[in-house]
Amino acid sequence: MPNCTPDCVQSLILQPEREQRLLLCRCSRSANLPYCDGSHSPPTTGLADKWRRFFSGR
């Protein structure tokens, strides 16, 4: 509850089990919209290269 005090019995504690990053498509070429599948970039061979192209600014 948004207005719950710290001792409120109805309060929720959210603890994510893992961090996950989602890449959203902005070029509309993805086959998995709204998520980016890298369709805008040239093909790559390895997983590291696939992630690198998202963050290198290519």
mmCIF file of C-alpha atoms in Angstrom, residues 4-37:
data_model
loop_
_atom_site.group_PDB
_atom_site.id
_atom_site.type_symbol
_atom_site.label_atom_id
_atom_site.label_comp_id
_atom_site.label_asym_id
_atom_site.label_seq_id
_atom_site.Cartn_x
_atom_site.Cartn_y
_atom_site.Cartn_z
ATOM 1 C CA CYS A 4 1.273 2.327 4.604
ATOM 2 C CA THR A 5 3.430 3.025 7.654
ATOM 3 C CA PRO A 6 6.473 0.777 8.252
ATOM 4 C CA ASP A 7 4.570 -1.289 10.871
ATOM 5 C CA CYS A 8 1.550 -1.833 8.601
ATOM 6 C CA VAL A 9 0.558 -5.507 8.270
ATOM 7 C CA GLN A 10 -0.612 -4.951 4.678
ATOM 8 C CA SER A 11 2.724 -3.599 3.462
ATOM 9 C CA LEU A 12 4.513 -5.316 0.589
ATOM 10 C CA ILE A 13 8.225 -6.015 0.365
ATOM 11 C CA LEU A 14 9.398 -6.548 -3.186
ATOM 12 C CA GLN A 15 12.788 -8.169 -3.664
ATOM 13 C CA PRO A 16 13.743 -9.068 -7.245
ATOM 14 C CA GLU A 17 15.504 -12.402 -7.571
ATOM 15 C CA ARG A 18 17.727 -11.229 -10.409
ATOM 16 C CA GLU A 19 18.423 -8.173 -12.497
ATOM 17 C CA GLN A 20 17.228 -8.313 -16.074
ATOM 18 C CA ARG A 21 17.860 -5.832 -18.854
ATOM 19 C CA LEU A 22 15.385 -5.426 -21.658
ATOM 20 C CA LEU A 23 16.259 -3.757 -24.911
ATOM 21 C CA LEU A 24 13.303 -2.066 -26.541
ATOM 22 C CA CYS A 25 13.163 -1.710 -30.324
ATOM 23 C CA ARG A 26 13.033 1.814 -31.691
ATOM 24 C CA CYS A 27 13.548 1.020 -35.386
ATOM 25 C CA SER A 28 10.503 -1.306 -35.770
ATOM 26 C CA ARG A 29 12.543 -3.968 -37.617
ATOM 27 C CA SER A 30 12.443 -6.501 -34.780
ATOM 28 C CA ALA A 31 10.473 -9.717 -35.215
ATOM 29 C CA ASN A 32 9.877 -9.664 -31.454
ATOM 30 C CA LEU A 33 8.383 -6.196 -30.900
ATOM 31 C CA PRO A 34 8.508 -4.313 -28.569
ATOM 32 C CA TYR A 35 11.867 -5.963 -27.782
ATOM 33 C CA CYS A 36 14.979 -5.469 -29.866
ATOM 34 C CA ASP A 37 16.356 -8.576 -31.578
#
